[in-house]
Coordinates of C-alpha atoms and ligand atoms in Angstrom, one line a residue:
X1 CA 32.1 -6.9 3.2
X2 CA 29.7 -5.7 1.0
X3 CA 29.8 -1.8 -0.2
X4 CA 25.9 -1.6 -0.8
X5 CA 24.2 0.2 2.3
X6 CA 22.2 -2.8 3.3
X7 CA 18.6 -2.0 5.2
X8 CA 20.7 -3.9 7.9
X9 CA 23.7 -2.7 8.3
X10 CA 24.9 -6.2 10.2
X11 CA 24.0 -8.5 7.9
X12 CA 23.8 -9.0 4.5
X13 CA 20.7 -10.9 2.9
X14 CA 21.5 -14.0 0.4
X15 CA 21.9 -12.7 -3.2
X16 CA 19.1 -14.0 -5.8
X17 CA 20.9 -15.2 -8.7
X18 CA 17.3 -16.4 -10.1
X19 CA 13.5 -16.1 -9.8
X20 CA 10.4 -17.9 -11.4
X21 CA 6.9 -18.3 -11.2
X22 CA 6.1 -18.0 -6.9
X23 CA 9.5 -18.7 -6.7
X24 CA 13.1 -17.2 -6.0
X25 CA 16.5 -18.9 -6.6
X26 CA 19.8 -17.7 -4.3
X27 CA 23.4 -18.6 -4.7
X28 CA 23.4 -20.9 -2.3
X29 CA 21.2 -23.4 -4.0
X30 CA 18.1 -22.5 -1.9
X31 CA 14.3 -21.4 -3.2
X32 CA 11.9 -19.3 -1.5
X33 CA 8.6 -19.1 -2.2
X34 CA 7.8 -15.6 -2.8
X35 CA 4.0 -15.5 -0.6
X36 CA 4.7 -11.9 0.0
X37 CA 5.4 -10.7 -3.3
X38 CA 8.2 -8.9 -2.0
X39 CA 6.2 -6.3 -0.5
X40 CA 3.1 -6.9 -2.1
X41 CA 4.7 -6.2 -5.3
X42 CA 4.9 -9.3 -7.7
X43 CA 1.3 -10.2 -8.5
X44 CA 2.2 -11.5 -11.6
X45 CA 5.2 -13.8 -9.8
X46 CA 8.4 -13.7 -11.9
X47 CA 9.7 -13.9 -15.0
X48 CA 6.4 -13.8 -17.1
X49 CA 7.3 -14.3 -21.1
X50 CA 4.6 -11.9 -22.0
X51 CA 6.3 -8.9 -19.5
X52 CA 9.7 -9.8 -20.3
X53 CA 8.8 -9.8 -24.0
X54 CA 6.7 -6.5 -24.1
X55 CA 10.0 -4.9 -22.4
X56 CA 12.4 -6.0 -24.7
X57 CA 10.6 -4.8 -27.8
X58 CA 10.3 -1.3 -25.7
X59 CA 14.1 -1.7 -24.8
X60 CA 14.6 -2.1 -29.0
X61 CA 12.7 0.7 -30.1
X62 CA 13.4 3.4 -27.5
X63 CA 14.5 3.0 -24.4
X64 CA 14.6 6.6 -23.0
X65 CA 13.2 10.2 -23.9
X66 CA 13.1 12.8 -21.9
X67 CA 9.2 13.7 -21.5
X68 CA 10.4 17.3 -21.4
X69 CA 11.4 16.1 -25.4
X70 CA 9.1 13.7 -26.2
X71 CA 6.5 11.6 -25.1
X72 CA 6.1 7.7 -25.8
X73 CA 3.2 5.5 -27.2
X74 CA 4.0 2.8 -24.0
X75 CA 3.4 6.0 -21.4
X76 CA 0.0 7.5 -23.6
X77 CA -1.3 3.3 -24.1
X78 CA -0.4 3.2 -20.3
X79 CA -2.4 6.2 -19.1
X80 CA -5.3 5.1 -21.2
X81 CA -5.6 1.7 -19.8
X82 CA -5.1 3.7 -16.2
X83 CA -7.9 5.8 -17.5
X84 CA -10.4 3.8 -18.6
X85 CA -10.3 1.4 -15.8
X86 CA -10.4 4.1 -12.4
X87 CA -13.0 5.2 -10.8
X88 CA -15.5 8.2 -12.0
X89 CA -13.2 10.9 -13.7
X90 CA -9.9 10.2 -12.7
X91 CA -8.3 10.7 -16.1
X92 CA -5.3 12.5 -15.5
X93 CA -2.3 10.1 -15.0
X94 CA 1.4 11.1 -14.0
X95 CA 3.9 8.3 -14.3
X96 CA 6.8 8.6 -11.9
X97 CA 9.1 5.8 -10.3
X98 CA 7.3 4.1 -7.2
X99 CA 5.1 4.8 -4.8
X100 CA 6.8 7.5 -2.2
X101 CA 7.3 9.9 -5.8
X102 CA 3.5 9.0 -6.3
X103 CA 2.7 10.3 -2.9
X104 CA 5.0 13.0 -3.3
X105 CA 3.5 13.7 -6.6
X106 CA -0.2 13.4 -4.9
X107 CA 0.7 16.2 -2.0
X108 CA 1.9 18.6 -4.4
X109 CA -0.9 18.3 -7.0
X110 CA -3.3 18.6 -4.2
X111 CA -1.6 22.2 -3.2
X112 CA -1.1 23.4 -6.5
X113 CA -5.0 22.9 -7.0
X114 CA -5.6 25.0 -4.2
X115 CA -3.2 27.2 -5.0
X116 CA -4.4 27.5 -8.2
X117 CA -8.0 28.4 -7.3
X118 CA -6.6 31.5 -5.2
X119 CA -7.2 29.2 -2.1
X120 CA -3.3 29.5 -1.0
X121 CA -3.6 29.5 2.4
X122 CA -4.6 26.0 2.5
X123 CA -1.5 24.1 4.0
X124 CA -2.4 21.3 5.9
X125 CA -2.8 17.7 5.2
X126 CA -5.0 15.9 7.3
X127 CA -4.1 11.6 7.7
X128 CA -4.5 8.8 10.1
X129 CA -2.0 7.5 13.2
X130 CA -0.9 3.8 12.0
X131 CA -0.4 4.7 8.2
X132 CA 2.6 4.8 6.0
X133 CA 2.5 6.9 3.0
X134 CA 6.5 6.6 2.0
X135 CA 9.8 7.5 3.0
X136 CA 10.6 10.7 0.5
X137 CA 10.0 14.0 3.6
X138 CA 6.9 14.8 1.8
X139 CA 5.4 11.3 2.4
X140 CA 6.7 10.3 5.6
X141 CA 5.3 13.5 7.4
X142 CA 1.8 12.7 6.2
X143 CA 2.1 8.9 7.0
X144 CA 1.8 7.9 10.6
X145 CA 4.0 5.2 11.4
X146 CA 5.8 6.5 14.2
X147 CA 9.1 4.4 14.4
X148 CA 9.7 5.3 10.3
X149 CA 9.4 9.0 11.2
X150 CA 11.4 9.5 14.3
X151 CA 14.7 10.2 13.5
X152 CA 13.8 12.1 11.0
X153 CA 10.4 14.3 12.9
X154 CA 12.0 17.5 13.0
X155 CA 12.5 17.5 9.4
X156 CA 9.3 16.7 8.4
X157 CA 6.2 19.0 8.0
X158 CA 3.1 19.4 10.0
X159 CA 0.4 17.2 9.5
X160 CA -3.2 16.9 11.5
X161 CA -4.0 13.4 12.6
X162 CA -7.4 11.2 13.0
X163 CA -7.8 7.5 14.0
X164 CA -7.5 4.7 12.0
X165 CA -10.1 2.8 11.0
X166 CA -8.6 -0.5 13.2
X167 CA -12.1 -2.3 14.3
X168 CA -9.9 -5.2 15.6
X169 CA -8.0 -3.3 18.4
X170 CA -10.4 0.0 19.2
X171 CA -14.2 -0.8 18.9
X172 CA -15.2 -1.8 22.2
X173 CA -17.2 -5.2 22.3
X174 CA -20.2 -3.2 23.2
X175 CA -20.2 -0.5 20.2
X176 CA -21.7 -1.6 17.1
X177 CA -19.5 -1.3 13.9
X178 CA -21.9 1.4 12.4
X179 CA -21.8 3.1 15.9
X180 CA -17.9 2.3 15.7
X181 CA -17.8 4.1 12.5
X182 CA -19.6 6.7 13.1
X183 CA -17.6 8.3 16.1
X184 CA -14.9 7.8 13.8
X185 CA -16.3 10.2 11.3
X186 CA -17.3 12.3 14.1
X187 CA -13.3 12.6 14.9
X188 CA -12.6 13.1 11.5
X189 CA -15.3 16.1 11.1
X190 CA -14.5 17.4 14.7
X191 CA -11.0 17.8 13.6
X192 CA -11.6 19.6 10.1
X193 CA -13.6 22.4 12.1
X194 CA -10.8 22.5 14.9
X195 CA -8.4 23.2 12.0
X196 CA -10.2 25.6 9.6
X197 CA -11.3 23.7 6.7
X198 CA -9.6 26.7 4.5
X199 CA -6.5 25.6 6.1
X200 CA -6.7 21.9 4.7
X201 CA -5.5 20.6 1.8
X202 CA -6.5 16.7 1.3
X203 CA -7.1 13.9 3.7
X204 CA -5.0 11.0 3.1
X205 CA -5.9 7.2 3.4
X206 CA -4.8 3.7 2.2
X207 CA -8.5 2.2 1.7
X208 CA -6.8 -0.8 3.0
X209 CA -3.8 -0.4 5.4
X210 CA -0.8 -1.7 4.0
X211 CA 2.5 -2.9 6.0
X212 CA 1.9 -0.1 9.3
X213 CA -1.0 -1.9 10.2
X214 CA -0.7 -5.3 8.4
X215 CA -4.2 -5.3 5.7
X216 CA -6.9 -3.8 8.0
X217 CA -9.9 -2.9 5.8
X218 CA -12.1 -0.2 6.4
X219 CA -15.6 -0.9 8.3
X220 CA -18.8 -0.6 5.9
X221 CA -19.6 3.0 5.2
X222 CA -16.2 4.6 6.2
X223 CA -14.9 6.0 3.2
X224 CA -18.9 6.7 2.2
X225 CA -18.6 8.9 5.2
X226 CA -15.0 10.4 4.4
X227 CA -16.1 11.0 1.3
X228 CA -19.4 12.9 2.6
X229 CA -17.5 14.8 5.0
X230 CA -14.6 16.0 2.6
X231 CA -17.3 16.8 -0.2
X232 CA -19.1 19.2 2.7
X233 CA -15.8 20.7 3.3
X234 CA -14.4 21.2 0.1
X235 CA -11.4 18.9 1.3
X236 CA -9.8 17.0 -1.3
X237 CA -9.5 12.9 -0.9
X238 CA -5.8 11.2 -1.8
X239 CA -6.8 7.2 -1.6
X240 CA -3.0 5.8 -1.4
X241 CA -3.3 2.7 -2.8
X242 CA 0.7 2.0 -3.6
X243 CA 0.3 -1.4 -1.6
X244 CA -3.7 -2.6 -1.8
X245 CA -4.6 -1.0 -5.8
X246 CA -4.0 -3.2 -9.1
X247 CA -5.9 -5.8 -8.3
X248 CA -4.4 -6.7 -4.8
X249 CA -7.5 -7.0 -2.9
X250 CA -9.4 -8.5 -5.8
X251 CA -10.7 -5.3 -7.8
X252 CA -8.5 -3.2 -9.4
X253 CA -8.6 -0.3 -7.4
X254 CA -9.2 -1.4 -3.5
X255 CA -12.1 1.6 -2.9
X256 CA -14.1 1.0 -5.6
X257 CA -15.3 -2.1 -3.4
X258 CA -16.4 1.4 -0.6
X259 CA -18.4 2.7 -3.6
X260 CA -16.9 6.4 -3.4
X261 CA -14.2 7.7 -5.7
X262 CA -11.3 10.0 -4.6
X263 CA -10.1 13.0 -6.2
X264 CA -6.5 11.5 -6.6
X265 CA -5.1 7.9 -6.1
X266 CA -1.6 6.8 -6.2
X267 CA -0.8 3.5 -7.4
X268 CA 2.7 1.8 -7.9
X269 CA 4.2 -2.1 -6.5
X270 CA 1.6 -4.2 -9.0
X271 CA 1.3 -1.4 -11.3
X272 CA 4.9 -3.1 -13.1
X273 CA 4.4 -5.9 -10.7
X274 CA 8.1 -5.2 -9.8
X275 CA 9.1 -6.0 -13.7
X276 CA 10.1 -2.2 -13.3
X277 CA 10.3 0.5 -11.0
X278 CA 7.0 2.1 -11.7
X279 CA 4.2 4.4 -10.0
X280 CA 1.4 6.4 -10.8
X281 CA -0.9 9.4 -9.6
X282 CA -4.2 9.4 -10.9
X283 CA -6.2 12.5 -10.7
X284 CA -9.8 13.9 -11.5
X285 CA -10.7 15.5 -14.5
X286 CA -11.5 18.7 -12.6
X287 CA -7.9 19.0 -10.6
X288 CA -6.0 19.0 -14.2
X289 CA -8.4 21.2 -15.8
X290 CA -8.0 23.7 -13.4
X291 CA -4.1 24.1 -13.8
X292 CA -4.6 23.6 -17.8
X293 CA -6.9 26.5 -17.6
X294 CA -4.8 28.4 -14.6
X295 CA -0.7 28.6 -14.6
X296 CA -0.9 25.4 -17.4
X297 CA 1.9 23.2 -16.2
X298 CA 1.6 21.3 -12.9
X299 CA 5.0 22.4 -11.6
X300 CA 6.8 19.0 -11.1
X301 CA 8.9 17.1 -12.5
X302 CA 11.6 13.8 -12.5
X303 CA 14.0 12.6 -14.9
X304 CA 12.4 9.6 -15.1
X305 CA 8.5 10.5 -15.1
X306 CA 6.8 8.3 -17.8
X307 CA 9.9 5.9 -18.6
X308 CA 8.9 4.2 -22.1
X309 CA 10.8 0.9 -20.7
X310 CA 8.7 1.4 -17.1
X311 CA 5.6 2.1 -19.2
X312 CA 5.7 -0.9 -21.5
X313 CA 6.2 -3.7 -18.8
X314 CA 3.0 -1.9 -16.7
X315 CA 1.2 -2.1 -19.7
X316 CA 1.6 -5.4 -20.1
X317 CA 1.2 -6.0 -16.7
X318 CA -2.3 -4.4 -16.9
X319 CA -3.0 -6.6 -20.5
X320 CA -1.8 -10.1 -18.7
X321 CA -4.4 -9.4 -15.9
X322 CA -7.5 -8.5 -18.4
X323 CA -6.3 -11.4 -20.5
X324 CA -6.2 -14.0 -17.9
X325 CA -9.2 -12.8 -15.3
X326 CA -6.6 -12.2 -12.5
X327 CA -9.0 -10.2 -10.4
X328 CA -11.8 -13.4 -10.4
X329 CA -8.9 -15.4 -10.0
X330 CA -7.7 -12.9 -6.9
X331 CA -11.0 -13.3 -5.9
X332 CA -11.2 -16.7 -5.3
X333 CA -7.6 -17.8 -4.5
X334 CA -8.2 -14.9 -1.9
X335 CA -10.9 -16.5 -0.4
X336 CA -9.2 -20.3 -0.2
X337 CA -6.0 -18.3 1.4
X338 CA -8.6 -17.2 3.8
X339 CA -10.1 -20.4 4.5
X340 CA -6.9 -22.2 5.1
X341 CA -5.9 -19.5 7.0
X342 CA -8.3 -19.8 9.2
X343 CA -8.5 -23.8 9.5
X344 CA -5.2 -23.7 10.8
X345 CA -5.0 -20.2 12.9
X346 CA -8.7 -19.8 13.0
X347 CA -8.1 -20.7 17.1
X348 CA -4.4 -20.3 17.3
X349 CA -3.8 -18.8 21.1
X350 CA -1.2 -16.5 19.5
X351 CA -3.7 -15.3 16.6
X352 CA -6.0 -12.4 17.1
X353 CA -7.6 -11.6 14.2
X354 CA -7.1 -12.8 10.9
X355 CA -7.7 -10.0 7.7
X356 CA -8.0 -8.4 4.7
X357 CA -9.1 -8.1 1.3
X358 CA -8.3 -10.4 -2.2
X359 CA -4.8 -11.4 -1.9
X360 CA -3.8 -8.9 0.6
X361 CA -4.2 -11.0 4.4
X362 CA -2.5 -10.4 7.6
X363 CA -2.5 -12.7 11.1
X364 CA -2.2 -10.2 14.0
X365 CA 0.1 -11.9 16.9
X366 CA -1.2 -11.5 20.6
X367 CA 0.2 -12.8 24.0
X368 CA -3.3 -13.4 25.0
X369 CA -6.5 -13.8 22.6
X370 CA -9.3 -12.9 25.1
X371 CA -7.5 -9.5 26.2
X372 CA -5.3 -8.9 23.1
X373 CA -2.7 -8.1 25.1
X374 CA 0.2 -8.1 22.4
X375 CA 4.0 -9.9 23.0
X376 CA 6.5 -7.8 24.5
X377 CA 8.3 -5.1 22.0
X378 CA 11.4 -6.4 23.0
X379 CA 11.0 -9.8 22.0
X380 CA 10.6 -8.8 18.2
X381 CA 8.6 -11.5 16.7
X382 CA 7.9 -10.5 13.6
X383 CA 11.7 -10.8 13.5
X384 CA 12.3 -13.5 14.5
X385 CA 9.2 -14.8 12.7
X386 CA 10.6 -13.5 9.2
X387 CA 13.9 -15.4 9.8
X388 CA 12.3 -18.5 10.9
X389 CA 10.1 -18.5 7.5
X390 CA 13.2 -17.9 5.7
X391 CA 14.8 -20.8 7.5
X392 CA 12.1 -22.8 5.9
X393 CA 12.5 -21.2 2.4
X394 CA 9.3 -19.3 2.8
X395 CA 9.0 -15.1 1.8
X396 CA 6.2 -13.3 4.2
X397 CA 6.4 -9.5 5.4
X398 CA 6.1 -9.1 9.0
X399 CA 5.9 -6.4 11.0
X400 CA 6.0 -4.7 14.6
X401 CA 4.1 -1.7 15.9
X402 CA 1.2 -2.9 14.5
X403 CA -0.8 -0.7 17.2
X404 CA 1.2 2.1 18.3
X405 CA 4.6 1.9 16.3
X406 CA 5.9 0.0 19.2
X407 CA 3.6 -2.6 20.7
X408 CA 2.2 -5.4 18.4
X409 CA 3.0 -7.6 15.3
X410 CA 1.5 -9.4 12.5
X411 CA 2.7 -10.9 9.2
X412 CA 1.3 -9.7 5.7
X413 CA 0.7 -12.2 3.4
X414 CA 0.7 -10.9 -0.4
X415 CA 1.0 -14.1 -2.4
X416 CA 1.5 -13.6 -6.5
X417 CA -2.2 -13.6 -8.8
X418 CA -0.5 -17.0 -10.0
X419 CA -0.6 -19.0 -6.8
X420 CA -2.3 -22.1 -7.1
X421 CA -4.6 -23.7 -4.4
X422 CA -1.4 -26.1 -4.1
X423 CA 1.3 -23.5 -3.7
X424 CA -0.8 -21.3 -1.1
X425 CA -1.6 -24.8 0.9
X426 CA 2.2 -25.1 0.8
X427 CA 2.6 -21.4 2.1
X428 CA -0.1 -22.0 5.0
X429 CA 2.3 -25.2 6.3
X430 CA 4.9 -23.3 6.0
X431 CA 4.1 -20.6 7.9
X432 CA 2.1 -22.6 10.6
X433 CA 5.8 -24.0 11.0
X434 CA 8.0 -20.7 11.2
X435 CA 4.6 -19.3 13.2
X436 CA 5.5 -22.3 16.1
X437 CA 9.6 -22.1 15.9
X438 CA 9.0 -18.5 16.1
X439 CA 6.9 -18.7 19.2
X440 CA 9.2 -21.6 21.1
X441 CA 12.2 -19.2 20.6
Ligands
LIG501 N1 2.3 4.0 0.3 C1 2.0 2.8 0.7 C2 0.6 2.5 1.2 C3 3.0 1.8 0.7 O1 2.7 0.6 1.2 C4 4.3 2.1 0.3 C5 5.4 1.1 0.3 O2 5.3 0.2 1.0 C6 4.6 3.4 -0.1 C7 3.5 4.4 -0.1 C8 5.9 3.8 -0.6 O3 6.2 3.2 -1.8 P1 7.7 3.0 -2.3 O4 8.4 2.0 -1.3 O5 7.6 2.4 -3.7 O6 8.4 4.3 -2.3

């Protein structure tokens, strides 16, 4: 019997004794290939020399200091690297320890702005249905995946809610994707006025959605329009790119391929690439000047915010994927996972829809393809599905509630910036056979 609180409480998962490359090693003998990345975490696969090497030199030389002490050339290299690289302006960069404390960190920048400016009665964030934003209280009552908040709904603070952008499931085969997109906006506007734009704080988004609704991209023009409509508002825009950002969906942040910039971003999983526990809010220029020239301190705070040891291993993280043209190379191995993908689910009866950006790819699971009707809740495939792959030593991420937090599934496919054309060929036959077990079962 095991003493560690296990996410399931009936069964304890095999123990990893070792991982390398797309690969990880258990006690029992067995490898898995790692074509999730965990959860889209380990673009850089495991146990790079260079990241291992950069941390042990951090390790040497100082392993903790208390930024309320001290702060650390790894954490300042780190936020310049962040800097330079984000979209327009964004040069203000808080470390913390994942991506629900980036979230967190996001919400309560985004009030203290307001707050700041005298605007105090601004208390609202507005987000999508089908969304997950984290599991701290902060981030799970903005996120709207409804089986991860239910227990816990009472607790958790008000927040307004639009549609997601989900083109597979709710534009009607007679609506054009710009018409599709526009009543979207038109929701999203039509809810601002309904709730006093003075009462809003930020809108919140993953530019592309993440595990909730298994790497559904936005349609052309919808941040363009979220942007437009939270600029005439005077709404602030928190892109949450924990899962798709660092170079997951082939650029290094996901919504510079939308063309618009937000006013904050929080990035964690590849950040470290799961060499440490490591996340990060980015935030315009004009957010941090306003509380350096206001109160002066952002009123926050962790024990671990900007760990040197955290900080070193993202930095060389961020230096492997410059040096080696991971994003080209996410890019392209993104569009051969796509390809295979599609030779050999392209007309799958169980496949609906087949998406995503770069390295971040999802099948969504129907009972029927020409009404979409999805598989009975009960049935849990992506359960079954996820044992089935690990049956046959294969790592993906699937998921139910893909539509409504109950009905639905698909699998998330997040495969390492390493992957060869060989491994993710290996990944696709793989999958095709826990895909067919899972089904017959
Ligand atoms: N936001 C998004 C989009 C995520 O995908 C996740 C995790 O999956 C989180 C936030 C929370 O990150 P963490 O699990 O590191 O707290």
């Amino acid at each position: 019997m095991s003493h560690i609180i296990h996410r399931n409480l009936r069964q304890v998962p095999p123990v990893a004794v070792g991982a390398d490359g797309i690969t990880i090693r258990a006690s029992d003998g067995k490898t898995y290939i790692d074509a999730s990345g965990g959860a889209a975490v380990s673009s850089l696969g495991h146990g790079h020399p260079d990241v291992i090497a950069a941390m042990h030199r951090q390790i040497e030389r100082c392993a903790y200091a208390h930024t309320g002490f001290f702060t650390t050339e790894a954490a300042e290299e780190l936020a310049d690297r962040l800097a330079a690289g984000a979209p327009e302006d964004l040069s203000g960069v808080y470390l913390v320890s994942g991506g629900s404390e980036a979230m967190e960190t996001a919400l309560k920048l985004a009030r203290q702005y307001w707050v700041e400016l005298n605007e105090p009665k601004r208390r609202l964030f507005l987000a999508r249905r089908q969304s997950y934003h984290g599991n701290t209280l902060g981030a799970l009552a903005v996120g709207g995946n409804e089986w991860r908040r239910k227990a816990f709904a009472p607790l958790l603070m008000d927040t307004v809610r639009v549609s997601p952008c989900y083109e597979y499931r709710d534009r009607p085969e007679r609506q054009s994707v710009d018409d599709y997109t526009a009543c979207l906006l038109d929701e999203l506007e039509t809810t601002i006025l309904k709730t006093g734009p003075e009462n809003i704080i930020a809108f919140c988004a993953e530019p592309v959605v993440g595990a909730t609704g298994g790497a559904i991209p936005p349609t052309p023009g919808y941040f363009k329009g979220v942007r437009e409509i939270c600029d005439r508002y005077r709404i602030l825009f928190i892109a949450d790119e924990v899962m798709c950002g660092m170079g997951r969906t082939g650029t290094m942040y996901a919504i510079e391929q939308d063309g618009v910039a937000p006013d904050i971003v929080a990035v964690a999983k590849g950040l470290a690439a799961g060499y440490q526990p490591i996340g990060a809010v980015l935030a315009h220029k004009a957010i941090v000047d306003c509380i350096r020239n206001g109160s002066g301190a952002f009123q926050h705070g962790h024990t671990y915010i900007g760990h040197p040891v955290a900080a070193a291993a993202a930095l060389a993280v961020q230096q492997v994927i410059e040096r080696d043209d991971l994003l080209a190379r996410v890019r392209s191995r993104g569009a051969t996972l796509r390809r295979m993908l599609g030779d050999v689910f392209g007309v799958h009866e169980h496949v609906g829809d087949i998406r995503g950006r770069g390295l971040l790819l999802a099948l969504e699971f129907v009972q029927d393809r020409s009404t979409k009707e999805p598989f009975a809740p009960e049935r849990r495939l992506h359960a079954v599905l996820k044992q089935k792959a690990m049956e046959r030593g294969l790592m993906v991420y699937p998921m139910g509630g893909t539509i409504d937090g109950q009905r639905g599934d698909h699998v998330l496919l997040a495969p390492p910036f390493i992957a060869t054309a060989a491994d993710l060929s290996e990944i696709v036959s793989r999958l095709e056979d826990a895909v067919d077990a899972a089904l017959k079962q």
